[in-house]
Amino acid sequence: MATKRKNRYAWVQALRVAVQLSFLAAMVFAGFNTKIASEWMLPSILLLGVLFCGWVCPFGAAQDWMSKLGRLLRLPRLRVPQSVQQYLQLSRYVLLILLTLGISFSLLKGPYHFSMMMHGALYTAGTALILCFLVLGLFADRPFCNYVCTGGAKMGFLSVLRIFGIRRDTARCGQCGQCTRQCPMNIDVAQTEFVRHPNCIGCMSCVTTCPKNCLRYTLAPAKKEKGKCKTT
């Protein structure tokens, strides 16, 4: 029986949690505005993708931690089939278009807008919305990020042009599907050569879970190689 190979990138998830906690602490104790961080990281999207959502956003991190708690408690997991996900994931882009057209959805503009709800009529609705998505996070990975967050959608549009990203070694891949199952944004990584999906948040969950070390964070391929799985 083959011995399971140690994943060379296993340390990345510990680093990601440390970064998430650091930004959360900065927001709570130093009054740091995450909107400033998202705007500061905007130019990096073309180079690295949407790392803000996967490494900085406190609400995204909170959903990650709720998912971990749900797994620890052995709660049932909700996973949208890929045949449905490819259409359902468009919801946050539809909301973004509506916002661009001037139709107001103040509660859905992104986690950094929640701080604006700490007073006034939106406080109760904003608090209820946050709690609903956190509770749902016990059963599903990043529900807000997947289907509602227009801030992530806006950054996702630019990220399809990223220079660095997650690349799969199609020759070594055993098609076990573990990478796809671990992706919190429900991207079908197992059928992708280089991940350009606008929903990819660069969390590296697929990379750190691959049992054969077939995934790595690297430069985009110079050109599409014949016979390879198409890029999404």
Coordinates of C-alpha atoms in Angstrom, one line a residue:
M1 CA 0.0 0.0 0.0
A2 CA 1.4 3.4 -1.1
T3 CA 2.4 5.8 1.6
K4 CA 0.7 9.2 1.4
R5 CA 3.2 11.8 0.4
K6 CA 3.6 14.8 2.8
N7 CA 2.3 18.0 1.2
R8 CA 5.2 20.5 0.8
Y9 CA 2.8 23.4 1.2
A10 CA 1.1 22.3 4.4
W11 CA 2.6 25.3 6.3
V12 CA 0.7 27.8 4.1
Q13 CA -2.6 27.4 5.9
A14 CA -1.0 28.2 9.3
L15 CA 0.5 31.4 7.8
R16 CA -2.9 32.3 6.3
V17 CA -4.6 32.0 9.6
A18 CA -1.9 34.2 11.2
V19 CA -2.4 36.9 8.6
Q20 CA -6.2 36.8 9.0
L21 CA -5.9 37.1 12.8
S22 CA -3.4 40.0 12.4
F23 CA -5.7 42.0 10.2
L24 CA -8.7 41.2 12.5
A25 CA -6.7 42.4 15.5
A26 CA -5.7 45.6 13.6
M27 CA -9.3 46.3 12.7
V28 CA -10.6 45.7 16.3
F29 CA -7.8 47.3 18.4
A30 CA -6.4 49.9 16.0
G31 CA -9.5 51.0 14.2
F32 CA -8.1 49.8 10.9
N33 CA -10.5 50.1 7.9
T34 CA -10.5 46.9 5.7
K35 CA -11.7 49.0 2.8
I36 CA -8.3 50.8 2.8
A37 CA -6.6 47.4 2.6
S38 CA -8.8 46.3 -0.3
E39 CA -8.0 49.5 -2.2
W40 CA -4.3 49.2 -1.4
M41 CA -4.3 45.6 -2.7
L42 CA -6.3 46.4 -5.9
P43 CA -3.2 46.8 -8.1
S44 CA -1.9 43.4 -6.9
I45 CA -5.0 41.6 -8.3
L46 CA -3.5 41.6 -11.9
L47 CA -0.4 40.1 -10.5
L48 CA -1.5 37.7 -7.8
G49 CA -5.3 37.5 -8.0
V50 CA -7.9 38.2 -5.2
L51 CA -5.7 37.6 -2.2
F52 CA -7.6 40.1 -0.1
C53 CA -10.6 37.8 0.1
G54 CA -8.6 34.7 1.0
W55 CA -6.0 36.3 3.3
V56 CA -7.2 39.6 4.7
C57 CA -11.0 39.9 4.8
P58 CA -12.2 39.4 8.4
F59 CA -15.7 38.3 7.4
G60 CA -14.2 35.7 5.0
A61 CA -12.0 34.5 7.7
A62 CA -14.9 34.2 10.1
Q63 CA -16.8 32.1 7.6
D64 CA -13.7 29.8 7.3
W65 CA -13.5 29.4 11.1
M66 CA -17.3 28.6 11.2
S67 CA -16.8 25.9 8.6
K68 CA -13.9 24.4 10.6
L69 CA -16.2 24.4 13.6
G70 CA -18.9 22.7 11.6
R71 CA -16.6 20.0 10.5
L72 CA -15.3 19.6 14.1
L73 CA -18.8 19.1 15.3
R74 CA -19.5 16.7 12.4
L75 CA -22.4 18.7 11.1
P76 CA -23.8 17.9 7.6
R77 CA -22.0 19.7 4.8
L78 CA -23.9 21.5 2.0
R79 CA -22.1 21.4 -1.3
V80 CA -23.7 22.8 -4.5
P81 CA -23.1 20.4 -7.5
Q82 CA -20.9 21.8 -10.2
S83 CA -23.7 21.6 -12.7
V84 CA -25.7 24.1 -10.5
Q85 CA -22.7 26.0 -9.2
Q86 CA -21.7 27.3 -12.6
Y87 CA -25.0 29.2 -12.8
L88 CA -25.6 30.0 -9.1
Q89 CA -22.1 31.6 -8.7
L90 CA -23.2 34.3 -11.1
S91 CA -25.6 35.7 -8.5
R92 CA -22.9 38.0 -7.0
Y93 CA -22.1 39.4 -10.5
V94 CA -25.8 40.1 -11.1
L95 CA -25.9 42.0 -7.8
L96 CA -22.8 43.9 -8.8
I97 CA -24.3 44.9 -12.1
L98 CA -27.5 46.1 -10.3
L99 CA -25.4 48.1 -7.9
T100 CA -23.5 49.6 -10.9
L101 CA -26.8 50.6 -12.4
G102 CA -27.6 52.5 -9.2
I103 CA -29.9 50.1 -7.5
S104 CA -28.9 50.2 -3.8
F105 CA -28.2 47.0 -1.8
S106 CA -26.4 48.6 1.1
L107 CA -26.3 45.3 3.0
L108 CA -24.6 43.5 0.2
K109 CA -21.8 45.8 -0.9
G110 CA -19.1 43.8 1.0
P111 CA -18.0 43.1 4.5
Y112 CA -16.2 46.4 4.9
H113 CA -19.5 48.2 4.6
F114 CA -20.8 46.5 7.8
S115 CA -19.0 49.0 10.0
M116 CA -21.4 51.6 8.5
M117 CA -24.3 49.7 10.0
M118 CA -23.3 50.1 13.6
H119 CA -25.8 53.0 14.0
G120 CA -29.0 53.9 12.3
A121 CA -31.9 51.9 10.8
L122 CA -29.6 49.4 9.1
Y123 CA -28.1 48.1 12.4
T124 CA -30.6 45.4 13.1
A125 CA -30.8 44.2 9.5
G126 CA -27.0 44.3 9.1
T127 CA -26.5 42.3 12.3
A128 CA -29.1 39.7 11.3
L129 CA -27.5 39.3 7.9
I130 CA -24.1 38.8 9.4
L131 CA -25.4 36.2 11.9
C132 CA -27.3 34.3 9.2
F133 CA -24.3 33.9 7.0
L134 CA -22.1 32.9 10.0
V135 CA -24.6 30.2 11.0
L136 CA -24.8 29.0 7.4
G137 CA -21.0 28.8 7.4
L138 CA -21.3 25.9 9.9
F139 CA -22.8 23.9 7.0
A140 CA -21.3 25.4 3.9
D141 CA -18.0 27.0 2.8
R142 CA -18.1 30.8 2.5
P143 CA -21.8 31.2 1.5
F144 CA -21.6 35.0 1.5
C145 CA -18.4 35.1 -0.6
N146 CA -19.7 32.6 -3.1
Y147 CA -23.1 34.1 -3.9
V148 CA -23.5 37.6 -2.4
C149 CA -20.3 39.6 -2.0
T150 CA -20.2 42.2 -4.7
G151 CA -16.8 43.5 -3.4
G152 CA -15.3 40.1 -4.2
A153 CA -17.1 40.1 -7.6
K154 CA -15.6 43.4 -8.5
M155 CA -12.1 42.2 -7.7
G156 CA -12.8 38.9 -9.4
F157 CA -13.3 40.6 -12.8
L158 CA -9.7 41.9 -12.8
S159 CA -8.3 38.7 -11.4
V160 CA -8.8 36.7 -14.6
L161 CA -5.8 38.5 -16.0
R162 CA -3.5 37.4 -13.1
I163 CA 0.1 36.6 -13.9
F164 CA 0.6 34.3 -10.9
G165 CA -1.8 31.6 -9.8
I166 CA -2.5 28.0 -9.1
R167 CA -1.3 25.5 -11.7
R168 CA -2.0 21.8 -11.9
D169 CA 0.5 19.3 -13.2
T170 CA -1.9 17.4 -15.5
A171 CA 0.6 14.6 -16.2
R172 CA 1.0 13.7 -12.5
C173 CA -2.6 14.4 -11.3
G174 CA -4.5 11.2 -10.3
Q175 CA -7.9 13.0 -10.6
C176 CA -8.9 12.2 -7.0
G177 CA -10.9 15.4 -6.9
Q178 CA -9.6 16.3 -3.4
C179 CA -8.6 19.8 -4.6
T180 CA -12.1 20.5 -5.9
R181 CA -13.8 19.2 -2.7
Q182 CA -11.5 21.4 -0.5
C183 CA -12.0 24.6 -2.5
P184 CA -14.2 26.9 -0.4
M185 CA -15.4 28.7 -3.5
N186 CA -16.4 25.4 -5.2
I187 CA -14.2 25.8 -8.2
D188 CA -13.6 22.6 -10.2
V189 CA -9.8 22.7 -9.8
A190 CA -9.4 19.1 -10.8
Q191 CA -10.4 20.0 -14.4
T192 CA -8.3 23.1 -14.6
E193 CA -4.7 23.5 -15.8
F194 CA -4.3 27.1 -14.5
V195 CA -6.9 28.6 -12.3
R196 CA -8.1 32.0 -13.6
H197 CA -11.6 31.6 -12.2
P198 CA -12.8 35.0 -11.0
N199 CA -14.1 33.4 -7.8
C200 CA -10.6 32.1 -6.8
I201 CA -9.5 33.8 -3.6
G202 CA -6.0 32.4 -3.5
C203 CA -6.5 30.6 -0.2
M204 CA -4.3 27.7 -1.4
S205 CA -6.7 25.1 0.2
C206 CA -6.4 23.0 -3.0
V207 CA -2.6 23.2 -3.0
T208 CA -2.2 22.3 0.6
T209 CA -4.6 19.3 0.3
C210 CA -3.3 17.6 -2.8
P211 CA -1.9 14.2 -1.9
K212 CA 0.5 14.1 -4.8
N213 CA 1.8 17.7 -4.7
C214 CA 0.4 18.3 -8.2
L215 CA -0.6 21.8 -7.5
R216 CA 1.6 24.8 -7.0
Y217 CA 1.4 28.6 -7.0
T218 CA 3.4 29.8 -10.0
L219 CA 3.5 31.9 -13.2
A220 CA 0.7 31.4 -15.7
P221 CA 1.7 29.2 -18.6
A222 CA 3.0 31.1 -21.6
K223 CA 0.7 29.3 -23.9
K224 CA -1.9 26.6 -23.8
E225 CA -0.3 23.2 -24.4
K226 CA -2.0 20.7 -26.6
G227 CA -3.9 18.0 -24.8
K228 CA -4.1 19.8 -21.5
C229 CA -7.3 20.6 -19.7
K230 CA -8.6 24.0 -20.6
T231 CA -8.1 26.9 -18.3
T232 CA -11.1 28.3 -16.4

